[in-house]
Short mmCIF file of C-alpha atoms in Angstrom, two decimals:
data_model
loop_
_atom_site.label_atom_id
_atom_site.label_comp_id
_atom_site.label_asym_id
_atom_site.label_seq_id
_atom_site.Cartn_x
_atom_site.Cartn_y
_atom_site.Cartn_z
CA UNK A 1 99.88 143.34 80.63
CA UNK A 2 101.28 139.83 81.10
CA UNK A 3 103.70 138.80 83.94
CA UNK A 4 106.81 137.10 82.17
CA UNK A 5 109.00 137.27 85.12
CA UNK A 6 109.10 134.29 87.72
CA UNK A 7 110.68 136.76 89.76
CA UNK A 8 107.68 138.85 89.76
CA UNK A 9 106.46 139.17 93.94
CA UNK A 10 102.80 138.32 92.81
CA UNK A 11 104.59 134.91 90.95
CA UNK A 12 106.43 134.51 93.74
CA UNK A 13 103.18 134.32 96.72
CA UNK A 14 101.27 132.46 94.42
CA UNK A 15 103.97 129.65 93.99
CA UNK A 16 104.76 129.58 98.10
CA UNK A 17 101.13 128.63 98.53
CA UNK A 18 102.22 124.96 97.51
CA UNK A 19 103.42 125.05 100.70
CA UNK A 20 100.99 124.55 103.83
CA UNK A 21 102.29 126.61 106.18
CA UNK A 22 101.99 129.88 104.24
CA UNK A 23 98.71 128.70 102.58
CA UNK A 24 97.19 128.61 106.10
CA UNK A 25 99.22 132.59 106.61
CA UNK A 26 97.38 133.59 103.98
CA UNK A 27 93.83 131.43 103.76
CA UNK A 28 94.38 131.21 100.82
CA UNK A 29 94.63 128.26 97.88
CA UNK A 30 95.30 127.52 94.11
CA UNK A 31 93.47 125.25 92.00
CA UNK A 32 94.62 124.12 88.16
CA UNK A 33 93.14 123.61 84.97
CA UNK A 34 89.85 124.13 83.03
CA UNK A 35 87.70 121.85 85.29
CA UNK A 36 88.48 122.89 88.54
CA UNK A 37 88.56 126.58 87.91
CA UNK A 38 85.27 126.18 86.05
CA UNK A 39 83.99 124.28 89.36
CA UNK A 40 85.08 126.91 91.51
CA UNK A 41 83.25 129.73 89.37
CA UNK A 42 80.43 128.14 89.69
CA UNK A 43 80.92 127.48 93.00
CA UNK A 44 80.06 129.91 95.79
CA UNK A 45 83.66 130.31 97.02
CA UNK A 46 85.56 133.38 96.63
CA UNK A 47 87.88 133.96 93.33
CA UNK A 48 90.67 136.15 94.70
CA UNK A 49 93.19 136.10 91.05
CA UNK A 50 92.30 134.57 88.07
CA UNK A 51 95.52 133.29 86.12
CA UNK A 52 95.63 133.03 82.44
CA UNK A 53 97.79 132.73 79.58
CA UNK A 54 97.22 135.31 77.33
CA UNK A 55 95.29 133.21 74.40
CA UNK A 56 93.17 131.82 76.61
CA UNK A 57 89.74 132.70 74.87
CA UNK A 58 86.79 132.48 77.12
CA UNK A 59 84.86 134.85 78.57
CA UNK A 60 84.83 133.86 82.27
CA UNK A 61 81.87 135.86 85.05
CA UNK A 62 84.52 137.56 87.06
CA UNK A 63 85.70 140.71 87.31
CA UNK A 64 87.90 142.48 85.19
CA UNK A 65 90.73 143.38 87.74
CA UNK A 66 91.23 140.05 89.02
CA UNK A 67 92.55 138.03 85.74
CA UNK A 68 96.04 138.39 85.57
CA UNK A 69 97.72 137.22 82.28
CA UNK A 70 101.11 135.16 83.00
CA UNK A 71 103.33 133.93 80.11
CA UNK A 72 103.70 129.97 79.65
CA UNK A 73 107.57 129.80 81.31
CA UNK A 74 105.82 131.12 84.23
CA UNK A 75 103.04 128.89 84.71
CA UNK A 76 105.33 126.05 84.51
CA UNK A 77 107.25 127.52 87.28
CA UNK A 78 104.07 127.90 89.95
CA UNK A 79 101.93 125.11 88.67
CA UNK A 80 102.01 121.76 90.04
CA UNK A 81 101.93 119.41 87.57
CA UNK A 82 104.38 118.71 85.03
CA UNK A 83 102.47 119.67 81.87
CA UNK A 84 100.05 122.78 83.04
CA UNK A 85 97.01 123.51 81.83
CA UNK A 86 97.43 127.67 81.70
CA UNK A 87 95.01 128.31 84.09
CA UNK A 88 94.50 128.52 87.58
CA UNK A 89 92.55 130.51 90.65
CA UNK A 90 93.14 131.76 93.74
CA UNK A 91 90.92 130.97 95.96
CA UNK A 92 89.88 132.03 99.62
CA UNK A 93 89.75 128.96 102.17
CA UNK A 94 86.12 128.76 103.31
CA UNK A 95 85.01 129.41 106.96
CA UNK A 96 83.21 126.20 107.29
CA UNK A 97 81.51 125.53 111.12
CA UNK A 98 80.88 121.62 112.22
CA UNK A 99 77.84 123.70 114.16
CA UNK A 100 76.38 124.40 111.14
CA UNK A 101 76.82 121.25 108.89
CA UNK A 102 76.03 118.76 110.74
CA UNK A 103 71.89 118.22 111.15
CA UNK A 104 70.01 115.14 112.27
CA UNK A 105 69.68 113.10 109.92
CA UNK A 106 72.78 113.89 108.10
CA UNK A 107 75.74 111.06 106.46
CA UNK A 108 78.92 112.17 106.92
CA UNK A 109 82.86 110.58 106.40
CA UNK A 110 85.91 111.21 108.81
CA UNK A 111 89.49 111.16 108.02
CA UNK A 112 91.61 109.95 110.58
CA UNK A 113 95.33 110.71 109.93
CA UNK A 114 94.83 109.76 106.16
CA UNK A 115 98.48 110.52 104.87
CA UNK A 116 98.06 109.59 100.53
CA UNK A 117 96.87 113.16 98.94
CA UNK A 118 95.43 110.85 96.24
CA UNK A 119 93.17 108.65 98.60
CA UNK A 120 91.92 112.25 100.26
CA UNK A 121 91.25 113.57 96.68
CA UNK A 122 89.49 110.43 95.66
CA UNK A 123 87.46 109.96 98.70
CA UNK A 124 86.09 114.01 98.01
CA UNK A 125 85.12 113.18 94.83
CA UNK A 126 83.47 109.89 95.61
CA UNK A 127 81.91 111.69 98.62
CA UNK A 128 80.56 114.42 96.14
CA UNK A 129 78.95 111.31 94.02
CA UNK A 130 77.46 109.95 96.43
CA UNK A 131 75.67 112.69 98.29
CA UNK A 132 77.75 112.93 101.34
CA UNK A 133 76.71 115.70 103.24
CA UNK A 134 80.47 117.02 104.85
CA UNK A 135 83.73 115.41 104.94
CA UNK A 136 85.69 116.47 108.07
CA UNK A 137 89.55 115.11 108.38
CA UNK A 138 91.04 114.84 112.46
CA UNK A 139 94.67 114.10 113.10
CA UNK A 140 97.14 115.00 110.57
CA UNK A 141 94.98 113.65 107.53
CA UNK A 142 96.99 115.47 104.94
CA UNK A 143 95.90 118.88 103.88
CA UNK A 144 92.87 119.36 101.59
CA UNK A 145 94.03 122.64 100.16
CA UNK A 146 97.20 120.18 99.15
CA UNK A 147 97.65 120.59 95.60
CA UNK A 148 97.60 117.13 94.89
CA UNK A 149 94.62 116.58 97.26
CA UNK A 150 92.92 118.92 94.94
CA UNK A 151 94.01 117.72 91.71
CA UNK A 152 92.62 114.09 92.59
CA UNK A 153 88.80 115.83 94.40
CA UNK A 154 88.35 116.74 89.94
CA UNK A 155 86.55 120.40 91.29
CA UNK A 156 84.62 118.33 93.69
CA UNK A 157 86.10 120.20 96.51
CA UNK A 158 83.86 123.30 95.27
CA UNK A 159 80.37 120.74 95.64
CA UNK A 160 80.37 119.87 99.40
CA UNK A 161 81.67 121.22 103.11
CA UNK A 162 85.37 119.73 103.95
CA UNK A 163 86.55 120.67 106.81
CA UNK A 164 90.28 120.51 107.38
CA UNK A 165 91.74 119.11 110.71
CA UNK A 166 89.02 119.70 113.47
CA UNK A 167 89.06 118.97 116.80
CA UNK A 168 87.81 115.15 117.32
CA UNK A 169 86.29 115.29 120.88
CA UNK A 170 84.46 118.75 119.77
CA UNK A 171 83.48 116.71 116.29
CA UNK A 172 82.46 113.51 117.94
CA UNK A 173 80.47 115.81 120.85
CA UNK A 174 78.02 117.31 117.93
CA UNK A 175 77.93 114.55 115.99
CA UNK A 176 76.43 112.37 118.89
CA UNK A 177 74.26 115.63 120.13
CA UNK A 178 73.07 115.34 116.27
CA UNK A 179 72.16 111.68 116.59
CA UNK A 180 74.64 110.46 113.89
CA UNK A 181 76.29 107.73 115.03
CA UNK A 182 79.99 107.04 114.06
CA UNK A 183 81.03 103.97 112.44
CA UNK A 184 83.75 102.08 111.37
CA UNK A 185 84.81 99.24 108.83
CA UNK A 186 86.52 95.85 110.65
CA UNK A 187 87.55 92.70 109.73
CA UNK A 188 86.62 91.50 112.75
CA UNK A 189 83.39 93.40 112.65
CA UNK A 190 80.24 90.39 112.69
CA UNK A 191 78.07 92.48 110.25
CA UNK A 192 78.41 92.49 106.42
CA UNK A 193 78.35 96.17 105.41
CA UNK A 194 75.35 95.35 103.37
CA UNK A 195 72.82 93.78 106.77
CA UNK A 196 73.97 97.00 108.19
CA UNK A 197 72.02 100.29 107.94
CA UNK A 198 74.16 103.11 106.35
CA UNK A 199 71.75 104.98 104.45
CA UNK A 200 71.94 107.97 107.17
CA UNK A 201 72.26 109.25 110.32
CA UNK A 202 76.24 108.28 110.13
CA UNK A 203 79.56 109.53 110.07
CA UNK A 204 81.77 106.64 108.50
CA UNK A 205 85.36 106.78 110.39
CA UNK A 206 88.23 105.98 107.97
CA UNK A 207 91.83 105.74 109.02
CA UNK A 208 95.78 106.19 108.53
CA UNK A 209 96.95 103.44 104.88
CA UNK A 210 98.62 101.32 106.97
CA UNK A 211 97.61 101.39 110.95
CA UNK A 212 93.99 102.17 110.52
CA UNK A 213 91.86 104.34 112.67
CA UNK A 214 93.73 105.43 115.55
CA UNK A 215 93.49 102.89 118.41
CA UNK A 216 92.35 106.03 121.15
CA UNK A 217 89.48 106.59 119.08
CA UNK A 218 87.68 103.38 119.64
CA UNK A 219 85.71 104.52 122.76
CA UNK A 220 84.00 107.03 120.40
CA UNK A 221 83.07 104.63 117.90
CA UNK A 222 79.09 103.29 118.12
CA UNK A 223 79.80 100.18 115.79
CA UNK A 224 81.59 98.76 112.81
CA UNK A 225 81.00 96.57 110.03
CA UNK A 226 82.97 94.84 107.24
CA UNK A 227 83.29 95.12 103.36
CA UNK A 228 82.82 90.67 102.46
CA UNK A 229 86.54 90.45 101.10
CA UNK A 230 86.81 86.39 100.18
CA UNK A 231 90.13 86.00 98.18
CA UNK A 232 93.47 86.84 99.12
CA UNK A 233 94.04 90.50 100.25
CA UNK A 234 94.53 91.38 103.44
CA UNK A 235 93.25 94.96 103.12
CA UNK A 236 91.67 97.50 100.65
CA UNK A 237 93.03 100.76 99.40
CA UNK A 238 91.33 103.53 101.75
CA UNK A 239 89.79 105.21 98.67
CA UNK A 240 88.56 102.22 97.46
CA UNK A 241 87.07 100.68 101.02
CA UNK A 242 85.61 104.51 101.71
CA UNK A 243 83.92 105.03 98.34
CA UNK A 244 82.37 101.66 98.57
CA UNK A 245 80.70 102.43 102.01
CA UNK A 246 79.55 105.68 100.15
CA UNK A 247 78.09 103.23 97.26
CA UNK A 248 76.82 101.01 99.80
CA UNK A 249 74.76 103.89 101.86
CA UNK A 250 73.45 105.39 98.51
CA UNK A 251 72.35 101.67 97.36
CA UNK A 252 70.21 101.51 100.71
CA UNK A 253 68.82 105.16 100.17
CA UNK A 254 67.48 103.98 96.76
CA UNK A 255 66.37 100.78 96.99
CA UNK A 256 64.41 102.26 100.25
CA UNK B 4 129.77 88.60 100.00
CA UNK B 5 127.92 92.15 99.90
CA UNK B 6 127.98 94.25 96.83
CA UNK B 7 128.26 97.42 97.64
CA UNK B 8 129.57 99.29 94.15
CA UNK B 9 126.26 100.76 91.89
CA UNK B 10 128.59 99.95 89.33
CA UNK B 11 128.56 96.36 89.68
CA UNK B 12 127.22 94.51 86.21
CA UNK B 13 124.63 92.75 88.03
CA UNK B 14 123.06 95.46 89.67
CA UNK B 15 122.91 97.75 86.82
CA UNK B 16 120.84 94.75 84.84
CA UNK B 17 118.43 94.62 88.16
CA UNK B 18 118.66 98.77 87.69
CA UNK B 19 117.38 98.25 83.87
CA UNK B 20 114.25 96.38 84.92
CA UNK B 21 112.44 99.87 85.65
CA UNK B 22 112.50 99.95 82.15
CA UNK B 23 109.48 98.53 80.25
CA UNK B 24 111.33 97.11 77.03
CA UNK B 25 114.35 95.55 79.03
CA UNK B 26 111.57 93.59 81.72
CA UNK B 27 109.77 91.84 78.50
CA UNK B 28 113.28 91.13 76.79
CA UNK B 29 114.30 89.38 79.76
CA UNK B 30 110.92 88.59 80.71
CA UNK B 31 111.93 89.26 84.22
CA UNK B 32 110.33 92.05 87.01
CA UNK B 33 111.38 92.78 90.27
CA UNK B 34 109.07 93.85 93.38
CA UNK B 35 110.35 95.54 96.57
CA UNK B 36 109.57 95.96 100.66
CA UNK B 37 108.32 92.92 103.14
CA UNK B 38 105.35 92.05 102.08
CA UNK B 39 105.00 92.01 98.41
CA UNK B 40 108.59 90.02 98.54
CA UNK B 41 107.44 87.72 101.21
CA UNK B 42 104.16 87.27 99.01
CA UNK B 43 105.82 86.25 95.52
CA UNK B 44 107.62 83.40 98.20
CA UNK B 45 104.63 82.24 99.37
CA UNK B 46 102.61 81.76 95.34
CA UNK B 47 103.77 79.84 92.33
CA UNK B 48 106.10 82.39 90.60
CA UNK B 49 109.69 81.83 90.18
CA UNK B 50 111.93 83.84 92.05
CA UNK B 51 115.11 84.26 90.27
CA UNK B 52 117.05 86.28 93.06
CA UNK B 53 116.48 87.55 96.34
CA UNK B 54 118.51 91.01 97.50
CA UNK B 55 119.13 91.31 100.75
CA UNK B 56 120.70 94.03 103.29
CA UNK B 57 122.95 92.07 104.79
CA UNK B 58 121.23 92.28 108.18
CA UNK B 59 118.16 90.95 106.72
CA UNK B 60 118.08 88.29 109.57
CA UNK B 61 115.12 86.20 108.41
CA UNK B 62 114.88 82.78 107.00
CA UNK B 63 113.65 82.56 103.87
CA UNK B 64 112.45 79.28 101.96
CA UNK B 65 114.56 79.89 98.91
CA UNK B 66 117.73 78.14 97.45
CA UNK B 67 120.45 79.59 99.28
CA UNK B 68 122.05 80.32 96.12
CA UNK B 69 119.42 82.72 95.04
CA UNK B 70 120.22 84.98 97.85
CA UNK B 71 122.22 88.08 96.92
CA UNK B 72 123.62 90.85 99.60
CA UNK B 73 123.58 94.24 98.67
CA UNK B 74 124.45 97.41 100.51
CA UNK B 75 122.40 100.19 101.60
CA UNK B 76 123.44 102.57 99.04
CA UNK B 77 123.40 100.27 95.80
CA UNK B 78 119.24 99.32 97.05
CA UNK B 79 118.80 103.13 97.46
CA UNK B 80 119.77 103.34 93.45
CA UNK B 81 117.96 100.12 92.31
CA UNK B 82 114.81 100.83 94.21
CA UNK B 83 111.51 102.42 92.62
CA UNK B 84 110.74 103.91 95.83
CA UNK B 85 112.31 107.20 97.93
CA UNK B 86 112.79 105.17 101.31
CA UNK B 87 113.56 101.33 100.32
CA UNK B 88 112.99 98.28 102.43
CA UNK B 89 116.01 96.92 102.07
CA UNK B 90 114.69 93.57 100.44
CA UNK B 91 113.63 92.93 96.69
CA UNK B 92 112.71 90.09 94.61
CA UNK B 93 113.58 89.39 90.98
CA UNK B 94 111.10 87.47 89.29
CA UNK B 95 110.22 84.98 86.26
CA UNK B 96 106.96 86.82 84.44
CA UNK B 97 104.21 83.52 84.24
CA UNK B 98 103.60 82.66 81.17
CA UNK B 99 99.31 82.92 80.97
CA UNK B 100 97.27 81.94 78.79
CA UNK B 101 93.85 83.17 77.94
CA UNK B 102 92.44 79.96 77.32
CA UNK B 103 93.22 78.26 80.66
CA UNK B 104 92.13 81.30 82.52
CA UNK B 105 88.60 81.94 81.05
CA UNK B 106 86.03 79.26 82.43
CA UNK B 107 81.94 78.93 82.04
CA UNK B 108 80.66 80.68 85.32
CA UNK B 109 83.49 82.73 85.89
CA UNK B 110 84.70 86.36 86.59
CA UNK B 111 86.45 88.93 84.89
CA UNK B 112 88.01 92.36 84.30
CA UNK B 113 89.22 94.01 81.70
CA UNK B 114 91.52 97.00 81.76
CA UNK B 115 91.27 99.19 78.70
CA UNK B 116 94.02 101.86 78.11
CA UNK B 117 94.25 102.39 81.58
CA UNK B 118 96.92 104.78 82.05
CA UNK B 119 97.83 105.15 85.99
CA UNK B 120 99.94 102.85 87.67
CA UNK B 121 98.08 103.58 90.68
CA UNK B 122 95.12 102.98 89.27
CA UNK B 123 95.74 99.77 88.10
CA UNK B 124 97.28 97.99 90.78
CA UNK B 125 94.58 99.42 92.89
CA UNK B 126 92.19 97.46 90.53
CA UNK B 127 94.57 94.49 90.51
CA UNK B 128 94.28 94.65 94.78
CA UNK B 129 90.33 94.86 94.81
CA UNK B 130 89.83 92.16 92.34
CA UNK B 131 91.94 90.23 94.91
CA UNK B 132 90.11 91.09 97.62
CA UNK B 133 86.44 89.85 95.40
CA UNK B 134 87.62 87.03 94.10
CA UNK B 135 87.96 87.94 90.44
CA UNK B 136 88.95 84.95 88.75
CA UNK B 137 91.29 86.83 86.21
CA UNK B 138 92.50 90.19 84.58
CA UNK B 139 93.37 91.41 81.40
CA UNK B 140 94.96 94.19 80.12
CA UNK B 141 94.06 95.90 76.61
CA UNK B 142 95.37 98.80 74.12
CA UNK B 143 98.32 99.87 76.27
CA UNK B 144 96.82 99.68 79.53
CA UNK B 145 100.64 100.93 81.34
CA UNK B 146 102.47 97.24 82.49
CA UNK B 147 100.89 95.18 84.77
CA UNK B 148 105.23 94.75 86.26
CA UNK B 149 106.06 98.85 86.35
CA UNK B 150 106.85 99.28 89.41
CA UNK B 151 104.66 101.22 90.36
CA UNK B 152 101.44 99.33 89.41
CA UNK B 153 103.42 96.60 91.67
CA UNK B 154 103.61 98.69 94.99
CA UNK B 155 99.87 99.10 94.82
CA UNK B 156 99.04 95.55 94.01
CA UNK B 157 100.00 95.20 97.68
CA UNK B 158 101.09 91.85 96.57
CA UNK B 159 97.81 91.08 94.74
CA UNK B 160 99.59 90.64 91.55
CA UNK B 161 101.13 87.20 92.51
CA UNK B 162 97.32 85.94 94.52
CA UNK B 163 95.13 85.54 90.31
CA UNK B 164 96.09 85.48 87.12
CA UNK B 165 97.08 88.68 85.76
CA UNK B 166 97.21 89.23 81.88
CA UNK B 167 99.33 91.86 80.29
CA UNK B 168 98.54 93.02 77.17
CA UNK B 169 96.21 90.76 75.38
CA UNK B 170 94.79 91.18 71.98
CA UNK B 171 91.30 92.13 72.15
CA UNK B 172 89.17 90.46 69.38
CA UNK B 173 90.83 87.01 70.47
CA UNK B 174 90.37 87.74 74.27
CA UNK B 175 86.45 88.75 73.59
CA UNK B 176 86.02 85.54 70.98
CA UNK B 177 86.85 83.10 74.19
CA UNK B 178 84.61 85.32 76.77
CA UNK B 179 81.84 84.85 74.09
CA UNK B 180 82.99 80.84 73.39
CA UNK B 181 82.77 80.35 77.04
CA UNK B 182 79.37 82.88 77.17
CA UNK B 183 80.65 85.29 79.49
CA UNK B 184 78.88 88.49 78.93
CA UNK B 185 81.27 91.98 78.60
CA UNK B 186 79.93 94.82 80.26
CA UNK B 187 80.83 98.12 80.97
CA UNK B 188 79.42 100.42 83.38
CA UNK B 189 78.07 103.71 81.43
CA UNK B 190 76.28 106.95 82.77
CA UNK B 191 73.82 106.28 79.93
CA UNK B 192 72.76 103.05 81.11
CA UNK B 193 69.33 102.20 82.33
CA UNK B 194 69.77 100.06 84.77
CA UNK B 195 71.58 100.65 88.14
CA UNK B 196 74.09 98.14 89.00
CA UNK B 197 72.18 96.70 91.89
CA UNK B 198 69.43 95.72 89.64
CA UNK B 199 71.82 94.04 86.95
CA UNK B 200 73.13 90.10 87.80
CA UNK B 201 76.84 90.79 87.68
CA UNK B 202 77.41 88.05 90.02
CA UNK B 203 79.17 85.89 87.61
CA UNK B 204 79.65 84.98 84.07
CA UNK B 205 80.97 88.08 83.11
CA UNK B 206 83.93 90.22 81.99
CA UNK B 207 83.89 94.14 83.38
CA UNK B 208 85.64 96.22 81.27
CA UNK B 209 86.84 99.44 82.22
CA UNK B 210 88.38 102.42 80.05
CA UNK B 211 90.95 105.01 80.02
CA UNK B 212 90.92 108.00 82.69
CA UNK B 213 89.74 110.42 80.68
CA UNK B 214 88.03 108.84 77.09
CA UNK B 215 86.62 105.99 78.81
CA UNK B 216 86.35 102.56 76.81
CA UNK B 217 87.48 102.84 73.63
CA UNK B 218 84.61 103.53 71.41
CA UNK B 219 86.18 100.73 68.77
CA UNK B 220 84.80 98.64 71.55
CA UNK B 221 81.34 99.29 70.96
CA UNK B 222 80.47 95.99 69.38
CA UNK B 223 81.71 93.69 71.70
CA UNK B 224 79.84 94.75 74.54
CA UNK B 225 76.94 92.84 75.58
CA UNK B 226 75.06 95.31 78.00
CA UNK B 227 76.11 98.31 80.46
CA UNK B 228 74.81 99.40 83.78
CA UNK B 229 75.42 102.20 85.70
CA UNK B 230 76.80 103.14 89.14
CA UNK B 231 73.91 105.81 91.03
CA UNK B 232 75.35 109.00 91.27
CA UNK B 233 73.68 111.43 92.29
CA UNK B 234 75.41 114.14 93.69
CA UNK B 235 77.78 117.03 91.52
CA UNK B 236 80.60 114.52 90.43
CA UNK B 237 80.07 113.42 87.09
CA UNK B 238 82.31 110.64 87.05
CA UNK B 239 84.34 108.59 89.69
CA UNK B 240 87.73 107.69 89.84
CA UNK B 241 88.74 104.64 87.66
CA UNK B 242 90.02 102.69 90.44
CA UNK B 243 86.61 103.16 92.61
CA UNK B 244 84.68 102.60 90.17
CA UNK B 245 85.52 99.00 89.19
CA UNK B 246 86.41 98.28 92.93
CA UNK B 247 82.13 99.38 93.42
CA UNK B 248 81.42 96.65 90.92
CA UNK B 249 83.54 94.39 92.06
CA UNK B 250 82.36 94.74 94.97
CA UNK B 251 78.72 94.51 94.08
CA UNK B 252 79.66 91.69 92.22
CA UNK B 253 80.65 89.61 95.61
CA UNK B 254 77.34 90.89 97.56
CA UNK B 255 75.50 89.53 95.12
CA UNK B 256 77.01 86.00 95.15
CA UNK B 257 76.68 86.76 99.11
CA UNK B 258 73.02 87.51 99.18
CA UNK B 259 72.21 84.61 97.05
#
C-alpha cells in the first residue's frame, strides 16, 4: 500500500515533528535522504518508520512492518527541503546521560546559546571528524533534532553523543569532577591556540553568533586562548572558529 | 525628501540588483545592515548611494548628495534579509585584475564551483581573518555580490581583493609565472597538512560541495595534502575546510 493522501493522520504526525515542541511530545525525529538514513541504520539508534517512495530499490536491514511507501506529492509536503530525496526515518531521540559520557580524559565542545542551525550542524560534523568525544548544547542553542541542524551534521549526528540543552551548573559540576577543564577562545586571551594544550582533557565553550559566550558563564571557565587572526576581520564564523579548535586538538594528538 | 512608494523607478532598479544578470550589466551591488555598510565607507570602493531610514542619525563621510531616504516599508521590499537594518549601500564592483593581484611569495584561494552563498562568504571572511592576499572564483562558483554571499562576508568582501569569475587556464598560467604552487587538499593525499609548507607561495583551491574540484583540474595541480580525520565523517564542510588551511597556513608563518 502507498499513502497518497497528505491528509493521511500518519502524514500528518510525521510533518508536525518539524516543529520542536511536538518533536519533544513525542521523542521523536525525522531525518532525509540516502546518507543520513543510511547513517542512522547503521547507527545504533532506534528506526521507528521507514519512508519510501515506492521505486525505491534497495533492500534496507529493517523490518518489514516499519517501511511505509508514500507517493512523491506527499513527500514534498512533509520533507524539508525543497527538492526531496524520497526517503526519510523516524527516529527515537536517544536517552543520552552527561554521567555516562563524560570520563577523564575525555575532549568535549559546548554550545552556548548557538542560534544558526547551520553552524550547529557543521560543528557535529566537524566534531564527528575530529574525534570529539560528546557535544552538549546549554542555553537555547537551537535544537539538534532541528531539521536543518540535521541536514548540515551529513548523518554525523548518528556517530557521536549530543546532548540537547542540559543543565550548565550540573554539566560544568561533572565536567570539573572529571578533570576536563573548560575553555574558551578570546581575543584578548595571551595564548595562541597553538602554545596551548588542547589535545584532551577539555571541553571547548563556544557561544551565541554575535554576543559570544554568555557573560555569567565566565566564573566557570578555567582559561581561554585565541585563534592568530592578523588581517582585517573582527571575528570568525562559529563553525569555522569551533572546527578549527577541533583541528587544532587533533593536530596536537598526532604530532604527540 | 523620503521615498516612501515601492513603486518609485529608483527603487525598483536598487530592487533588480538581487538579480545576478542586472548587478554585472550595471556593474553595481548593494550590501545591507551597520557594519558591512559602515565597512564599504571605510575601504576603497565607490559608493554610489547610501539609503537611509530617515532617522538614521549618524554622520557619515559621504557626499551629501549620495544620501537617499527611504521609508520603512520600501527597505522591507528592497532588502535580501527578513528583518532589515534600515541602512544599505549601493556600490561600484572594482575592477581587478589578476595580474596586479598575484605576487612571488604570496597567498591564495581558489573557489571552484562552489555553490553556497554561505559557504563562500564564509571562505571570503576567514581568508580575511589569515591574511589571504587574494581570491578567485572559478566554473560558476555562485557571485561573489549575491546577497547572500555578502551578509556572510561580514564585510570581508571590501578588506582583499576578491575575484569573480576568472578564467582558469589564464588564472593558473600567472600562479605558475609567478611560481605559486596550486594545491588542493585530498583524502588521498599522503601527507597531513601540518607536515606540508603551505605558509606561502601558494594558491588553495577548493571544489564544489558535493564533486569536489573539478576533475578537468587535474593537471594544474601541483601537490595535495590532507586534513587528519579520523573519526566517522568522511568529509568536512567546504567552508571549514579551507578556513583549517587557512588557518594552518597563518600558524605556520607564526611558528616560523
Amino acid at each position: 500500500m502507498v499513502i497518497t493522501s497528505e491528509k493521511n493522520e500518519f502524514i500528518k504526525n510525521i510533518k508536525k515533528l518539524s516543529d520542536k515542541k511536538y518533536r519533544y511530545e513525542k521523542k521523536l525525529f525525522f531525518v532525509e535522504g540516502k546518507n543520513s538514513v543510511f547513517e542512522a541504520l547503521k547507527s545504533g539508534f532506534e528506526i521507528v518508520h521507514l519512508l519510501l517512495a515506492e521505486d525505491f530499490n534497495v533492500d534496507f536491514q529493517i523490518e518489514r512492518d516499519k517501511i511505509v511507501f508514500v507517493d512523491e506529492k506527499v513527500f514534498k509536503k512533509i520533507s524539508d527541503t525543497v527538492a526531496p530525496q524520497m526517503i526519510m526515518a523516524v527516529i527515537k531521540m536517544p536517552k543520552w546521560e552527561v554521567n555516562d559520557i563524560v570520563k577523564e580524559g575525555g575532549f568535549y565542545v559546548i554550545l552556548d546559546e548557538v542560534q544558526d542551525p547551520g553552524n550547529v550542524g557543521t560543528i557535529i560534523r566537524s566534531a564527528d571528524a575530529f574525534n570529539v568525544d560528546g557535544i552538549f548544547t546549554i542555553n537555547n542553542t537551537v535544537d539538534i533534532y532541528n531539521p536543518k541542524v540535521l541536514r548540515s551534521t551529513m548523518g554525523s549526528i548518528f556517530h557521536l553523543p549530543v546532548v540537547n540543552d542540559v543543565e550548565p551548573s550540573k554539566l560544568f559540576d561533572v565536567l570539573k569532577r572529571n578533570g576536563i577543564r573548560i575553555l574558551s577562545t578570546s581575543l584578548k586571551a595571551e595564548k595562541y591556540i597553538y602554545d596551548f594544550d588542547i589535545s584532551k582533557n577539555a571541553a571547548l565553550i563556544f557561544g551565541n553568533e554575535s554576543r559570544g559566550v554568555n557573560k555569567y558563564l565566565d566564573g566557570f571557565i578555567d582559561d581561554s586562548f585565541k585563534i592568530p587572526m592578523d588581517g582585517m576581520a573582527e571575528s570568525l564564523n562559529v563553525s569555522v572558529a569551533a572546527s578549527i579548535c577541533l583541528y587544532e586538538s587533533e593536530r596536537q594528538r598526532l604530532i604527540k
